[in-house]
Coordinates of C-alpha atoms and ligand atoms in Angstrom, one line a residue:
M1 CA 55.9 -90.0 -14.3
V2 CA 58.9 -90.7 -12.0
E3 CA 60.2 -87.6 -10.4
P4 CA 63.9 -87.0 -11.3
K5 CA 66.3 -87.4 -8.4
K6 CA 67.7 -84.2 -7.0
I7 CA 71.2 -83.5 -5.8
L8 CA 72.1 -80.4 -3.9
L9 CA 75.7 -79.5 -4.8
G10 CA 77.7 -77.6 -2.2
V11 CA 80.6 -75.7 -3.5
T12 CA 83.3 -74.4 -1.2
G13 CA 86.3 -72.0 -1.5
C14 CA 88.9 -74.0 -3.4
I15 CA 90.7 -73.6 -6.6
A16 CA 88.9 -76.8 -7.9
A17 CA 85.6 -75.0 -7.6
Y18 CA 85.5 -74.5 -11.3
K19 CA 85.3 -78.3 -11.7
S20 CA 81.9 -78.1 -9.9
C21 CA 80.5 -76.7 -13.2
E22 CA 81.5 -80.0 -14.9
I23 CA 80.0 -82.0 -12.0
V24 CA 76.7 -80.1 -12.6
R25 CA 76.8 -81.0 -16.3
G26 CA 77.7 -84.6 -15.6
L27 CA 74.8 -85.0 -13.2
Q28 CA 72.4 -83.3 -15.5
K29 CA 73.4 -85.5 -18.4
A30 CA 72.4 -88.5 -16.2
G31 CA 68.9 -86.9 -15.7
V32 CA 69.6 -85.6 -12.2
D33 CA 68.0 -82.3 -11.1
V34 CA 70.8 -80.1 -9.6
E35 CA 70.6 -77.1 -7.3
V36 CA 73.8 -75.3 -6.0
V37 CA 74.6 -73.8 -2.6
M38 CA 77.9 -72.0 -2.3
T39 CA 80.0 -70.7 0.6
E40 CA 81.0 -67.1 0.6
S41 CA 84.6 -68.1 -0.1
A42 CA 83.5 -70.2 -3.1
T43 CA 82.2 -67.1 -4.8
E44 CA 85.8 -65.8 -4.8
F45 CA 86.6 -68.6 -7.3
V46 CA 83.4 -68.9 -9.4
G47 CA 80.4 -66.5 -9.5
T48 CA 76.9 -67.5 -8.5
A49 CA 75.7 -66.4 -11.9
T50 CA 77.7 -69.3 -13.5
F51 CA 75.9 -72.0 -11.5
A52 CA 72.6 -70.1 -11.8
A53 CA 72.9 -70.2 -15.6
L54 CA 73.9 -73.9 -15.5
T55 CA 71.1 -75.1 -13.2
G56 CA 68.4 -72.6 -14.2
R57 CA 67.9 -71.9 -10.4
P58 CA 68.9 -69.1 -8.1
V59 CA 72.1 -70.0 -6.2
R60 CA 72.1 -69.2 -2.4
T61 CA 75.1 -68.4 -0.3
S62 CA 73.4 -67.1 2.8
T63 CA 70.7 -68.3 5.2
F64 CA 69.2 -64.8 5.3
G65 CA 67.9 -62.3 2.9
D66 CA 64.9 -64.1 1.3
L67 CA 61.7 -63.7 3.4
A68 CA 59.8 -66.1 1.1
D69 CA 62.3 -68.8 1.9
A70 CA 63.0 -68.1 5.6
I71 CA 64.4 -71.5 6.6
P72 CA 66.4 -72.5 3.5
H73 CA 68.8 -75.0 5.2
I74 CA 65.9 -77.3 6.2
R75 CA 64.1 -76.9 2.9
L76 CA 67.3 -77.6 1.0
A77 CA 68.2 -80.6 3.1
E78 CA 64.8 -82.1 2.9
S79 CA 64.2 -81.5 -0.8
C80 CA 67.3 -83.3 -2.1
D81 CA 68.1 -87.0 -2.3
L82 CA 71.8 -86.3 -1.7
L83 CA 73.9 -83.3 -0.6
L84 CA 77.2 -83.6 -2.4
I85 CA 79.9 -81.2 -1.3
A86 CA 82.5 -81.1 -4.0
P87 CA 85.1 -79.7 -3.6
C88 CA 85.1 -79.7 0.1
T89 CA 87.8 -77.6 1.8
A90 CA 89.6 -78.7 5.0
N91 CA 87.7 -76.0 6.8
V92 CA 84.2 -77.1 5.7
L93 CA 85.2 -80.7 6.3
A94 CA 86.2 -79.8 9.9
K95 CA 83.0 -77.8 10.4
V96 CA 80.8 -80.7 9.1
A97 CA 82.6 -83.2 11.3
C98 CA 82.1 -81.0 14.4
G99 CA 78.5 -80.0 13.6
V100 CA 79.3 -76.3 13.2
A101 CA 76.5 -74.6 11.3
D102 CA 77.6 -71.1 10.8
D103 CA 76.6 -70.6 7.2
L104 CA 73.9 -71.9 4.8
L105 CA 76.0 -74.8 3.5
T106 CA 77.2 -76.1 6.8
S107 CA 73.7 -75.7 8.4
T108 CA 72.2 -77.7 5.4
A109 CA 74.9 -80.4 5.9
L110 CA 74.0 -80.7 9.5
A111 CA 70.4 -81.3 8.5
A112 CA 71.3 -83.6 5.6
H113 CA 73.6 -85.8 7.8
D114 CA 72.1 -89.0 6.6
H115 CA 72.4 -88.3 2.9
L116 CA 75.7 -86.6 2.6
M117 CA 78.7 -87.2 0.3
V118 CA 81.9 -85.2 0.5
A119 CA 84.8 -84.9 -2.0
P120 CA 87.6 -83.2 -0.2
A121 CA 90.3 -81.2 -2.0
M122 CA 93.2 -79.5 -0.3
N123 CA 97.0 -79.3 0.0
M124 CA 98.6 -82.7 0.7
H125 CA 100.0 -81.6 4.1
M126 CA 96.6 -80.3 5.1
Y127 CA 95.1 -83.6 3.9
E128 CA 97.6 -85.7 5.9
S129 CA 97.3 -83.6 9.0
P130 CA 96.0 -85.6 12.1
A131 CA 93.1 -83.1 12.4
T132 CA 91.8 -83.7 8.8
Q133 CA 92.4 -87.4 9.1
A134 CA 90.5 -87.5 12.4
N135 CA 87.6 -85.5 10.8
L136 CA 87.5 -87.9 7.9
T137 CA 87.4 -90.9 10.2
T138 CA 84.6 -89.3 12.2
L139 CA 82.6 -88.7 9.0
A140 CA 83.2 -92.2 7.7
E141 CA 82.1 -93.7 11.0
R142 CA 78.9 -91.8 10.7
G143 CA 78.2 -93.1 7.3
V144 CA 79.0 -90.0 5.3
A145 CA 80.3 -91.1 1.9
L146 CA 83.8 -89.9 1.2
I147 CA 85.3 -89.7 -2.2
E148 CA 89.1 -89.9 -1.7
P149 CA 91.1 -87.1 -3.3
A150 CA 93.5 -88.1 -6.1
S151 CA 97.3 -87.9 -6.0
G152 CA 99.2 -85.6 -8.4
R153 CA 100.5 -82.1 -8.8
L154 CA 98.6 -79.7 -6.6
A155 CA 97.7 -76.0 -7.2
C156 CA 100.6 -75.0 -4.9
G157 CA 103.1 -77.0 -6.8
D158 CA 103.4 -79.8 -4.2
V159 CA 103.0 -83.4 -5.4
G160 CA 100.8 -85.6 -3.2
Q161 CA 97.3 -86.7 -2.3
G162 CA 94.8 -83.8 -2.2
K163 CA 93.5 -83.1 -5.7
L164 CA 89.8 -83.2 -6.1
A165 CA 88.9 -86.7 -7.4
P166 CA 88.2 -86.9 -11.2
V167 CA 84.8 -85.4 -12.1
E168 CA 83.7 -88.6 -13.7
D169 CA 84.4 -90.5 -10.5
I170 CA 82.4 -88.0 -8.4
V171 CA 79.5 -88.1 -10.8
A172 CA 79.6 -92.0 -10.8
A173 CA 79.7 -92.0 -7.0
A174 CA 76.7 -89.7 -6.7
L175 CA 74.8 -91.7 -9.3
A176 CA 75.7 -94.9 -7.5
W177 CA 74.3 -93.4 -4.3
L178 CA 71.1 -92.5 -6.0
D179 CA 70.9 -96.0 -7.3
G180 CA 71.1 -97.4 -3.8
R181 CA 74.5 -98.8 -4.5
S182 CA 76.3 -97.0 -1.7
A183 CA 74.8 -97.8 1.6
S184 CA 73.4 -95.2 3.9
R185 CA 74.7 -94.7 7.4
A186 CA 72.6 -97.4 8.9
D187 CA 74.7 -100.3 7.7
A188 CA 77.9 -98.7 6.6
P189 CA 81.0 -100.0 8.5
T190 CA 83.0 -97.8 6.2
S191 CA 81.8 -95.5 3.5
V192 CA 85.1 -94.4 1.9
L193 CA 84.5 -94.8 -1.9
D194 CA 88.0 -96.2 -2.5
L195 CA 86.9 -98.8 -5.0
L196 CA 85.3 -96.4 -7.4
G197 CA 85.8 -97.4 -11.0
K198 CA 86.9 -100.9 -10.0
H199 CA 85.2 -104.1 -11.0
V200 CA 84.8 -106.8 -8.4
L201 CA 83.7 -110.3 -9.1
V202 CA 82.4 -112.5 -6.2
T203 CA 81.3 -116.1 -6.3
A204 CA 79.0 -117.1 -3.5
G205 CA 76.9 -119.9 -2.0
P206 CA 76.8 -123.6 -2.7
T207 CA 76.3 -125.3 -6.0
R208 CA 73.7 -128.0 -6.7
E209 CA 74.6 -130.9 -8.8
R210 CA 71.5 -132.6 -10.1
I211 CA 71.0 -136.4 -9.9
D212 CA 67.5 -136.1 -11.4
P213 CA 64.9 -133.2 -11.6
V214 CA 64.2 -133.5 -7.9
R215 CA 67.4 -134.7 -6.3
Y216 CA 70.8 -133.1 -6.1
L217 CA 74.2 -133.0 -4.3
T218 CA 75.0 -129.8 -2.4
N219 CA 76.6 -128.5 0.8
D220 CA 75.8 -126.3 3.8
S221 CA 77.0 -123.0 2.4
S222 CA 74.5 -120.1 3.1
G223 CA 76.2 -117.6 0.8
K224 CA 76.5 -115.0 3.7
M225 CA 80.2 -114.5 3.3
G226 CA 80.1 -113.9 -0.4
Y227 CA 77.1 -111.6 -0.1
A228 CA 78.8 -109.6 2.6
L229 CA 81.8 -109.2 0.3
A230 CA 79.7 -108.1 -2.6
E231 CA 77.8 -105.6 -0.5
A232 CA 80.9 -104.2 1.1
A233 CA 82.6 -103.8 -2.3
A234 CA 79.5 -102.0 -3.7
R235 CA 79.4 -99.7 -0.7
R236 CA 83.0 -98.7 -1.5
G237 CA 81.9 -97.7 -5.0
A238 CA 82.9 -100.8 -7.0
E239 CA 80.9 -102.2 -9.8
V240 CA 80.1 -105.7 -8.5
T241 CA 79.2 -108.9 -10.3
L242 CA 77.9 -111.6 -7.9
V243 CA 77.7 -115.1 -9.3
S244 CA 75.5 -116.8 -6.8
G245 CA 74.6 -120.4 -6.2
P246 CA 71.1 -121.1 -4.7
V247 CA 70.8 -119.2 -1.4
A248 CA 68.0 -117.9 0.7
L249 CA 69.4 -114.3 0.8
D250 CA 67.8 -111.2 -0.8
P251 CA 69.7 -110.1 -3.9
P252 CA 71.5 -106.9 -2.8
S253 CA 70.5 -103.7 -4.7
G254 CA 72.8 -102.1 -7.2
I255 CA 74.8 -105.3 -7.7
N256 CA 74.7 -107.4 -10.9
V257 CA 73.6 -110.8 -9.5
I258 CA 73.9 -113.8 -11.8
P259 CA 72.0 -116.7 -10.3
V260 CA 73.4 -120.1 -11.2
E261 CA 72.8 -123.6 -10.0
S262 CA 75.6 -126.0 -10.9
A263 CA 79.4 -125.7 -10.8
D264 CA 79.4 -125.7 -14.6
E265 CA 77.0 -122.7 -14.7
M266 CA 79.0 -120.9 -12.0
F267 CA 82.2 -121.5 -14.0
A268 CA 80.7 -120.1 -17.2
A269 CA 79.4 -117.0 -15.5
A270 CA 82.7 -116.4 -13.6
R271 CA 84.8 -117.0 -16.7
E272 CA 82.8 -114.3 -18.5
A273 CA 83.2 -111.7 -15.8
F274 CA 86.8 -112.6 -14.7
P275 CA 88.8 -110.7 -17.4
E276 CA 87.1 -107.3 -16.5
A277 CA 87.6 -107.9 -12.7
D278 CA 90.2 -105.9 -10.8
I279 CA 89.5 -108.0 -7.8
A280 CA 88.0 -111.5 -8.0
I281 CA 86.9 -113.2 -4.8
F282 CA 85.9 -116.9 -4.9
A283 CA 83.8 -117.4 -1.8
A284 CA 81.5 -120.1 -3.2
A285 CA 81.5 -123.6 -1.8
V286 CA 81.6 -125.3 -5.1
A287 CA 80.7 -129.0 -5.1
D288 CA 83.9 -130.9 -6.1
V289 CA 82.0 -133.6 -7.9
R290 CA 78.8 -134.1 -9.8
P291 CA 76.8 -137.1 -11.0
K292 CA 78.2 -138.4 -14.3
E293 CA 74.7 -139.0 -15.5
R294 CA 71.8 -136.7 -14.9
A295 CA 68.4 -138.5 -15.3
G296 CA 65.9 -136.5 -17.3
R297 CA 63.0 -137.8 -15.1
K298 CA 62.7 -138.7 -11.4
L299 CA 64.4 -142.0 -10.6
K300 CA 61.9 -144.5 -9.2
K301 CA 62.3 -147.3 -6.7
G302 CA 61.7 -150.6 -8.2
V303 CA 62.5 -149.2 -11.7
D304 CA 65.9 -147.4 -11.3
D305 CA 67.3 -149.2 -8.2
K306 CA 70.8 -149.5 -9.6
A307 CA 70.9 -145.8 -10.5
L308 CA 69.6 -144.8 -7.1
R309 CA 72.1 -147.0 -5.2
I310 CA 75.2 -146.2 -7.2
I311 CA 75.7 -142.7 -8.3
E312 CA 78.9 -142.5 -10.4
L313 CA 80.6 -139.1 -9.9
E314 CA 83.0 -137.0 -11.9
E315 CA 85.0 -134.0 -11.0
N316 CA 83.8 -130.5 -11.4
P317 CA 86.1 -127.8 -12.9
D318 CA 88.1 -125.9 -10.2
I319 CA 86.8 -122.4 -11.0
L320 CA 89.3 -120.6 -8.8
A321 CA 92.4 -122.5 -9.9
T322 CA 91.5 -122.4 -13.6
L323 CA 90.7 -118.7 -13.7
A324 CA 93.5 -117.6 -11.4
A325 CA 96.0 -119.4 -13.7
T326 CA 95.0 -116.9 -16.4
K327 CA 95.2 -113.8 -14.3
R328 CA 96.7 -110.7 -15.7
P329 CA 99.3 -108.5 -13.9
G330 CA 97.7 -106.3 -11.4
Q331 CA 94.5 -108.4 -11.0
I332 CA 93.9 -109.5 -7.4
V333 CA 92.5 -113.0 -6.7
V334 CA 91.2 -114.1 -3.4
G335 CA 90.2 -117.7 -2.6
F336 CA 88.8 -119.4 0.5
A337 CA 89.8 -122.6 2.2
A338 CA 87.0 -124.4 4.0
E339 CA 88.7 -126.9 6.3
T340 CA 87.5 -129.1 9.2
D341 CA 91.0 -129.6 10.5
D342 CA 94.5 -128.1 10.4
F343 CA 92.9 -125.1 8.7
I344 CA 96.1 -123.0 8.4
A345 CA 98.3 -125.8 7.1
N346 CA 95.7 -126.9 4.6
A347 CA 95.1 -123.3 3.5
R348 CA 98.8 -123.0 2.8
K349 CA 98.6 -126.0 0.5
K350 CA 95.7 -124.4 -1.3
F351 CA 97.6 -121.2 -1.6
A352 CA 100.3 -123.1 -3.5
S353 CA 97.9 -124.9 -5.8
K354 CA 95.3 -122.3 -6.5
H355 CA 97.4 -119.3 -7.9
A356 CA 95.5 -116.9 -5.5
D357 CA 97.1 -113.8 -4.0
L358 CA 95.3 -114.5 -0.7
I359 CA 93.6 -117.5 0.8
V360 CA 91.1 -116.9 3.6
A361 CA 91.1 -120.0 5.7
N362 CA 88.1 -120.9 7.8
E363 CA 87.1 -123.8 9.9
V364 CA 83.9 -125.4 8.8
G365 CA 81.8 -128.1 10.5
R366 CA 78.8 -128.3 12.7
G367 CA 78.0 -124.8 14.0
K368 CA 81.1 -123.3 12.4
A369 CA 81.3 -120.9 9.5
F370 CA 78.5 -122.1 7.2
S371 CA 75.2 -120.3 8.0
Q372 CA 76.8 -118.5 10.9
D373 CA 77.0 -114.7 11.0
A374 CA 80.5 -114.7 12.6
M375 CA 83.5 -116.9 12.3
T376 CA 87.3 -117.1 12.8
V377 CA 89.5 -116.8 9.8
A378 CA 93.1 -116.6 9.0
L379 CA 94.6 -114.7 6.1
V380 CA 97.2 -116.7 4.3
T381 CA 99.6 -115.1 1.8
S382 CA 102.9 -116.2 0.2
D383 CA 104.8 -115.1 3.3
A384 CA 102.4 -115.0 6.3
A385 CA 99.4 -116.4 8.0
S386 CA 97.6 -114.2 10.4
E387 CA 94.5 -115.3 12.4
L388 CA 91.9 -112.5 12.8
P389 CA 89.8 -112.2 15.9
H390 CA 86.4 -113.9 15.8
S391 CA 84.4 -111.4 13.8
S392 CA 81.2 -110.9 11.8
K393 CA 81.2 -111.8 8.2
R394 CA 80.6 -108.2 7.4
E395 CA 83.7 -107.2 9.3
I396 CA 85.7 -109.9 7.7
A397 CA 84.5 -108.7 4.3
V398 CA 85.8 -105.2 5.1
T399 CA 89.3 -106.6 6.1
I400 CA 89.5 -108.7 2.9
L401 CA 88.6 -105.7 0.8
D402 CA 91.1 -103.5 2.7
W403 CA 93.8 -106.0 1.9
A404 CA 92.8 -106.2 -1.8
H405 CA 92.5 -102.4 -2.0
S406 CA 96.0 -101.9 -0.6
R407 CA 97.4 -104.5 -3.0
L408 CA 95.7 -102.7 -5.9
A409 CA 96.9 -99.3 -4.7
N410 CA 100.5 -100.6 -4.4
N411 CA 100.1 -102.3 -7.8
L412 CA 101.8 -105.4 -6.5
Ligands
CTP1 N1 86.8 -123.6 -5.6 C1 86.4 -123.4 -6.9 N2 85.9 -124.4 -7.7 C2 85.9 -125.7 -7.2 C3 86.3 -125.9 -5.9 C4 86.7 -124.9 -5.1 O1 86.4 -122.2 -7.4 N3 85.5 -126.7 -8.0 C5 87.3 -122.5 -4.8 C6 86.4 -122.1 -3.7 O2 85.5 -121.1 -4.1 C7 87.4 -121.6 -2.7 C8 88.6 -122.5 -2.9 O3 88.5 -122.9 -4.3 O4 87.8 -120.3 -2.9 C9 88.8 -123.6 -2.0 O5 87.6 -124.3 -1.9 P1 87.5 -125.5 -0.8 O6 86.1 -126.1 -0.9 O7 88.0 -125.1 0.5 O8 88.6 -126.5 -1.3 P2 88.7 -127.5 -2.5 O9 89.4 -126.8 -3.6 O10 87.3 -128.0 -2.9 O11 89.5 -128.7 -2.0 P3 89.2 -129.7 -0.8 O12 87.7 -130.1 -1.0 O13 90.1 -130.8 -1.1 O14 89.4 -129.1 0.5

């Protein structure tokens, strides 16, 4: 029998502490085993008895007092798959960022630094303060998963960002972590879960256009850019559909990968996922043309000479242009422009013809872009073209998603 996953829920002294009860319930409904640790201040808002009744386990607030469990912070950190602190006050956030370990929860957080998720909640001015923002950056850089607070009316009457994120988002983020969808610190350039609840569609890799069962037309695309985008979106909490042409990359975990071969197959899969997508990124190098006839058996010299010498081609559907023409308000569409020359000027033309909100222009050719881990790109929009410094595809993926996220957030 598979052991249920275990989440240690840290509750801190915040008016939103009562919502932690719903978080316990949401996690339990998904089959997760939950144990709770509270700070002393949290018990001013909700009693330990409430969480003990909900979890069926004693709730500890102090490192001391139980000789049978003399080193509880290490036991707790080691026995859980994830330590989720929700809500996390500005004070506990600051302590965790600095490595202060002056009570059971913060000592446990220090020991659980590589499987830690934090959902801050506080007044908007406290949230905006340079100190809190610096602490959040520190934690994000260390790979701690951060669930951004929501905006709205706060307990004090102010309106702004600081409310604990919706319970269902917190539960979804924690489950995604357990699923392996959110990356751990090792490979997390950013771990802010700002795409929670969003659907992201990515096309990636080349397509193969069959001439006969053993021959095809294709191109040099490795799929690395599309895979980096899909992984980065999943790390930020998005539900990702990756429509992938044939590549030599491992399918990323926690991502719905739809393997396809031809442009037609890619079109069908992308068309199905597109209406649901909040962000659609067309990174595939789709073959523009395909053989008009596809032989059912291997073409043979001396038998099929004409068919081998002259392959009549017909155009493939333009997946990006066709789908982007149907995009609904608020949906963000990103395309690429693979160019061997005049890459910005050509990308501007593609911007005009493809109905995308952003075209990522890159130079291709021998030793450039395709198959490489790093490249130079320019972001082309209706009013600007800005060249980014030569960067890794993973860094470029983060920049593209930052751009798309800010467009979504501003609902442009
Ligand atoms: N694209 C697509 N379907 C096609 C061709 C291209 O979805 N049949 C998308 C690519 O995924 C990319 C963008 O359109 O986001 C531009 O692709 P690119 O290969 O640079 O340009 P093409 O449109 O093929 O034009 P050209 O070959 O003339 O440069």
